[in-house]
Amino acid sequence: MIGMLFFEAANAQKIIGTITDAATKEALIGVNIVLTNGGGTSTDIDGKYLLQIAEGEQKITFKYIGYEDIVKTITVQKNESKTLNIALSPSTKQLGTVVVSAGRFEQKIEEITVSMEVIKPSLIENKNTTDIQTVMDQIPGVNITDGQANIRGGSGWSYGAGTRVLVMVDDMPLISGDAGQVQWKLIATENINQVEVIKGAASALYGSSALNGIINIRTAFPSQKDIDKNELPGFTKVTMHFGLIDVPKRKELHWNGIPSNQGGELVYKRRAFKGIEFLQSMKLNNLDLSLGGNIFKDDGFRKGEITDRKRFNINSTYKSKKIEGLSYGVNGNFLFQTTGSAIVWDGYDRAYIPLNNEITNTNGDTYNVDPFVTYLTGNNRHSLRTRYLKVVNDNSTKGQDDGQDNESETYYTDYQWQKNIEAYNLRITTGTTNEMVYARSDIFQGNNTRENHSLYTQVDKKMGRVNLSFGARYENFKISSEKKYLIDGDSLKSFSAGKPVFRTGINYQAAEATYLRASWGQGYRFPSMAELFISANQAGIEIYPNPELKPESGWSSELGIKQGVKVGNWMGYLDLAGFLMQYDDMMEFSFGKFAEHQPDPNNSNGSLNFYGLGFKSINVGKTQISGIEVTITGQGKINNELEINLLAGYTYMQPISLSPDEVYEVLDEPMYLNGGATIIDSLTYSNSSSDPSILKYRYTHIAKTDVEIIYKKTSIGGSFRYNDFMKNIDKVFTEELIGGDNGLIPGINKSREQY
């Protein structure tokens, strides 16, 4: 007790102040304030701090990621209080990018233990995009296929069901609870601070859908610099655009035509797209508020694939006047859209027309409301984030209800506690995530519920030039259905599964701008309701359920080097990585004969279920993906008038099956290929693939470049993307079937040979 009284008396002197960004005047949260002889504190949510020090001369260091350190020497008398305000300037010696997603706290990108790409808002704005997917497709190593993201070949084609890449907005998953479908259209492209992409398993910190990586979109709040220009109404941005879709190169693809003056030949009628988006940001005392929206209409270049979309969003944060360090708010997005889509197209010469002219028209409403609260006290941070997400899709074909509607509600909570132990350069993050999903749908065979409960922790330690990271998570899932399913011989209405996963990584600064890293992480994914229960028909093509589908698991590892590059005022980095991923019980949509043929009573040569053929999600066994990736990115001025922004990368992948001859599905009826010469009564990777040397619907080589050149107030840019030939697709599409002469889809082989 005597010792404690002496300590308090010895440190009765106080230094108080506010720390801001020198350029924007914004308050900086979490700045480390360290005394040379030990002790320290950090700034609160308003950038304020209180530091108790001993009397006499003291040296104080102010440190913040991405900013230059400032050291102050101050002398205080006994019982004296002083005010010391500090303005920190962004660092010119660092690579200049601060990220959050790798450890759920701010880190320099060069010091993290995993591969990460960062997209700045300028790239999004300059592409004039209203759909963030088009920007994602520009990231090295990332591909978007029918709305699902895959990183370094981690996924193929999945009918939009289930995802191995977790897409988040401000650390909150934006994935429908029933289909596991990314809700890209909800994302407010007009209000993005930056996009962070982690490549490799991140399940230990983020959960099931992060088996192949994460995409975290961080929204922007009104900056003081913008608000100062016009305090009321604040910062306003409005963007309008209009575009025409080019004419197809081959005349036979001109499905949308009008008669020409010369006679019966059709002249192609150009399709168009147009839209407007707006953003209004303001500060009202302690309230930060952003309102935005987007209205978009696209005629589509394929028949029936129209889009008519309206989206509105709100972001708000209130900093409490009564309780220091407390902030709370609510975010929300509201989407109303009408779309047309098809799963199979009508052959090589009618590639822009859906099979049987059947388009699924969807009137959809999707919205989320996200209340949250954050409390900073000392070196502790408490965060509670919640979400209510509702997805409603009313589907019809040729104006008739096709019995394939779906509706789901998701309730999500994430509580997180973070402790920064400055004396040991140690940060501990721990928390719990809970999710409940209620789905009512025809397409998923009635009412289903899903529960997900998890605990997670991560420890990050800095030792001089070395950064260490270790994380662990336990996740449990339970699915319940109103129907009973035969699973492993038992008739069940519900089933559950759970598994722990771990990750670890190390980063070593070998030289001033050279960083070496190594990481290993496990992943685990439970099947979505769509993969388990879907029962649908599009243009006669069936999509079959598989309630016996098993969860998939795996791990990924990486060795990498990041080298900083500086030419004058142009700064960036060159990154080289080698990676290896393995999956057990990988889930893939495969095409096969999964039901008995049902003859059409009105047509002796017809079939009600396309001869039992269709897609089904199946566990395809053990797989492996290895490769290398090189990326270069940077921005800055080459001279006083010329500025260049660059993002470029090349990825080589070798995705293979490690059990190509293992039987993973016994068919209800055999498939006859090559006019009956080939009989398939059970599926393996070898006999169901057009080229078994590689996993289906994947590439081996991917190259991407985006360059922007800015001269004074004028900018010009260009993008380049290259994907090599997709060697492997479902074999049934490329070989003669049921007396045909050109595969299931006419001309598919001709198309693959030419393009």
Short mmCIF file of N, CA and C in Angstrom, two decimals, residues 175-227:
data_model
loop_
_atom_site.label_atom_id
_atom_site.label_comp_id
_atom_site.label_asym_id
_atom_site.label_seq_id
_atom_site.Cartn_x
_atom_site.Cartn_y
_atom_site.Cartn_z
N ILE A 175 -22.99 -11.69 -46.57
CA ILE A 175 -23.30 -12.94 -47.26
C ILE A 175 -24.67 -13.41 -46.82
N SER A 176 -25.52 -13.79 -47.77
CA SER A 176 -26.87 -14.24 -47.42
C SER A 176 -26.80 -15.52 -46.59
N GLY A 177 -27.68 -15.62 -45.61
CA GLY A 177 -27.63 -16.74 -44.69
C GLY A 177 -28.05 -18.06 -45.29
N ASP A 178 -28.89 -18.05 -46.34
CA ASP A 178 -29.37 -19.31 -46.89
C ASP A 178 -28.47 -19.84 -48.02
N ALA A 179 -28.18 -19.00 -49.00
CA ALA A 179 -27.40 -19.46 -50.16
C ALA A 179 -25.90 -19.28 -49.99
N GLY A 180 -25.48 -18.51 -48.98
CA GLY A 180 -24.06 -18.21 -48.86
C GLY A 180 -23.58 -17.37 -50.02
N GLN A 181 -24.42 -16.47 -50.47
CA GLN A 181 -24.17 -15.66 -51.67
C GLN A 181 -23.73 -14.26 -51.27
N VAL A 182 -22.66 -13.77 -51.87
CA VAL A 182 -22.17 -12.43 -51.58
C VAL A 182 -23.16 -11.39 -52.11
N GLN A 183 -23.51 -10.43 -51.27
CA GLN A 183 -24.47 -9.40 -51.66
C GLN A 183 -23.73 -8.17 -52.21
N TRP A 184 -23.10 -8.37 -53.38
CA TRP A 184 -22.28 -7.32 -53.98
C TRP A 184 -23.06 -6.03 -54.20
N LYS A 185 -24.31 -6.16 -54.63
CA LYS A 185 -25.08 -4.98 -55.03
C LYS A 185 -25.43 -4.08 -53.85
N LEU A 186 -25.27 -4.59 -52.62
CA LEU A 186 -25.54 -3.77 -51.43
C LEU A 186 -24.40 -2.81 -51.12
N ILE A 187 -23.24 -3.05 -51.69
CA ILE A 187 -22.05 -2.29 -51.32
C ILE A 187 -22.07 -0.90 -51.96
N ALA A 188 -21.90 0.11 -51.14
CA ALA A 188 -21.95 1.50 -51.59
C ALA A 188 -20.62 1.90 -52.21
N THR A 189 -20.52 1.80 -53.52
CA THR A 189 -19.26 2.11 -54.21
C THR A 189 -18.88 3.59 -54.10
N GLU A 190 -19.85 4.44 -53.82
CA GLU A 190 -19.56 5.87 -53.74
C GLU A 190 -18.92 6.27 -52.40
N ASN A 191 -18.85 5.34 -51.45
CA ASN A 191 -18.38 5.70 -50.10
C ASN A 191 -17.40 4.67 -49.58
N ILE A 192 -16.29 4.47 -50.30
CA ILE A 192 -15.30 3.47 -49.91
C ILE A 192 -13.98 4.16 -49.57
N ASN A 193 -13.42 3.79 -48.42
CA ASN A 193 -12.11 4.30 -48.01
C ASN A 193 -10.99 3.49 -48.65
N GLN A 194 -11.06 2.16 -48.51
CA GLN A 194 -10.15 1.27 -49.22
C GLN A 194 -10.67 -0.15 -49.13
N VAL A 195 -10.17 -1.01 -50.04
CA VAL A 195 -10.54 -2.43 -50.06
C VAL A 195 -9.29 -3.24 -49.73
N GLU A 196 -9.40 -4.15 -48.75
CA GLU A 196 -8.27 -4.97 -48.32
C GLU A 196 -8.57 -6.43 -48.65
N VAL A 197 -7.63 -7.09 -49.30
CA VAL A 197 -7.81 -8.47 -49.73
C VAL A 197 -6.71 -9.33 -49.12
N ILE A 198 -7.09 -10.28 -48.25
CA ILE A 198 -6.15 -11.25 -47.68
C ILE A 198 -6.22 -12.51 -48.52
N LYS A 199 -5.06 -13.01 -48.95
CA LYS A 199 -4.99 -14.20 -49.78
C LYS A 199 -4.54 -15.38 -48.93
N GLY A 200 -5.43 -16.37 -48.79
CA GLY A 200 -5.11 -17.54 -47.97
C GLY A 200 -6.09 -17.68 -46.83
N ALA A 201 -6.05 -18.83 -46.15
CA ALA A 201 -7.01 -19.15 -45.10
C ALA A 201 -6.97 -18.12 -43.98
N ALA A 202 -8.14 -17.57 -43.64
CA ALA A 202 -8.26 -16.60 -42.56
C ALA A 202 -9.37 -17.00 -41.61
N SER A 203 -9.71 -18.30 -41.57
CA SER A 203 -10.83 -18.78 -40.77
C SER A 203 -10.61 -18.58 -39.28
N ALA A 204 -9.34 -18.59 -38.81
CA ALA A 204 -9.07 -18.49 -37.38
C ALA A 204 -9.59 -17.17 -36.81
N LEU A 205 -9.54 -16.12 -37.59
CA LEU A 205 -9.98 -14.82 -37.10
C LEU A 205 -11.37 -14.44 -37.60
N TYR A 206 -11.77 -14.95 -38.77
CA TYR A 206 -13.00 -14.47 -39.39
C TYR A 206 -14.07 -15.53 -39.61
N GLY A 207 -13.76 -16.82 -39.47
CA GLY A 207 -14.82 -17.81 -39.53
C GLY A 207 -14.91 -18.59 -40.82
N SER A 208 -16.01 -19.34 -40.95
CA SER A 208 -16.17 -20.41 -41.92
C SER A 208 -15.91 -20.00 -43.36
N SER A 209 -16.49 -18.90 -43.80
CA SER A 209 -16.41 -18.56 -45.22
C SER A 209 -15.05 -18.01 -45.63
N ALA A 210 -14.11 -17.87 -44.68
CA ALA A 210 -12.79 -17.30 -45.00
C ALA A 210 -11.77 -18.38 -45.31
N LEU A 211 -12.22 -19.53 -45.82
CA LEU A 211 -11.33 -20.66 -46.11
C LEU A 211 -10.28 -20.29 -47.15
N ASN A 212 -10.64 -19.46 -48.12
CA ASN A 212 -9.74 -19.10 -49.23
C ASN A 212 -9.24 -17.65 -49.14
N GLY A 213 -9.71 -16.91 -48.12
CA GLY A 213 -9.28 -15.53 -47.96
C GLY A 213 -10.44 -14.62 -47.62
N ILE A 214 -10.16 -13.33 -47.51
CA ILE A 214 -11.21 -12.36 -47.22
C ILE A 214 -11.06 -11.13 -48.10
N ILE A 215 -12.19 -10.46 -48.34
CA ILE A 215 -12.24 -9.15 -48.98
C ILE A 215 -12.97 -8.24 -48.01
N ASN A 216 -12.28 -7.26 -47.46
CA ASN A 216 -12.86 -6.35 -46.47
C ASN A 216 -12.94 -4.95 -47.06
N ILE A 217 -14.17 -4.45 -47.21
CA ILE A 217 -14.39 -3.13 -47.78
C ILE A 217 -14.61 -2.16 -46.62
N ARG A 218 -13.72 -1.20 -46.49
CA ARG A 218 -13.79 -0.23 -45.40
C ARG A 218 -14.41 1.07 -45.91
N THR A 219 -15.53 1.44 -45.30
CA THR A 219 -16.23 2.65 -45.74
C THR A 219 -15.54 3.90 -45.20
N ALA A 220 -15.85 5.03 -45.82
CA ALA A 220 -15.25 6.31 -45.44
C ALA A 220 -16.23 7.13 -44.62
N PHE A 221 -15.67 7.97 -43.75
CA PHE A 221 -16.47 8.93 -43.01
C PHE A 221 -16.06 10.34 -43.42
N PRO A 222 -16.90 11.31 -43.17
CA PRO A 222 -16.56 12.67 -43.60
C PRO A 222 -15.25 13.14 -42.99
N SER A 223 -14.35 13.64 -43.82
CA SER A 223 -13.07 14.16 -43.33
C SER A 223 -13.23 15.63 -42.98
N GLN A 224 -12.47 16.05 -41.99
CA GLN A 224 -12.55 17.45 -41.56
C GLN A 224 -12.14 18.38 -42.68
N LYS A 225 -11.19 17.94 -43.51
CA LYS A 225 -10.71 18.76 -44.63
C LYS A 225 -11.84 19.07 -45.60
N ASP A 226 -12.67 18.04 -45.91
CA ASP A 226 -13.79 18.26 -46.83
C ASP A 226 -14.90 19.09 -46.18
N ILE A 227 -15.15 18.82 -44.89
CA ILE A 227 -16.21 19.53 -44.20
C ILE A 227 -15.88 21.02 -44.06
#
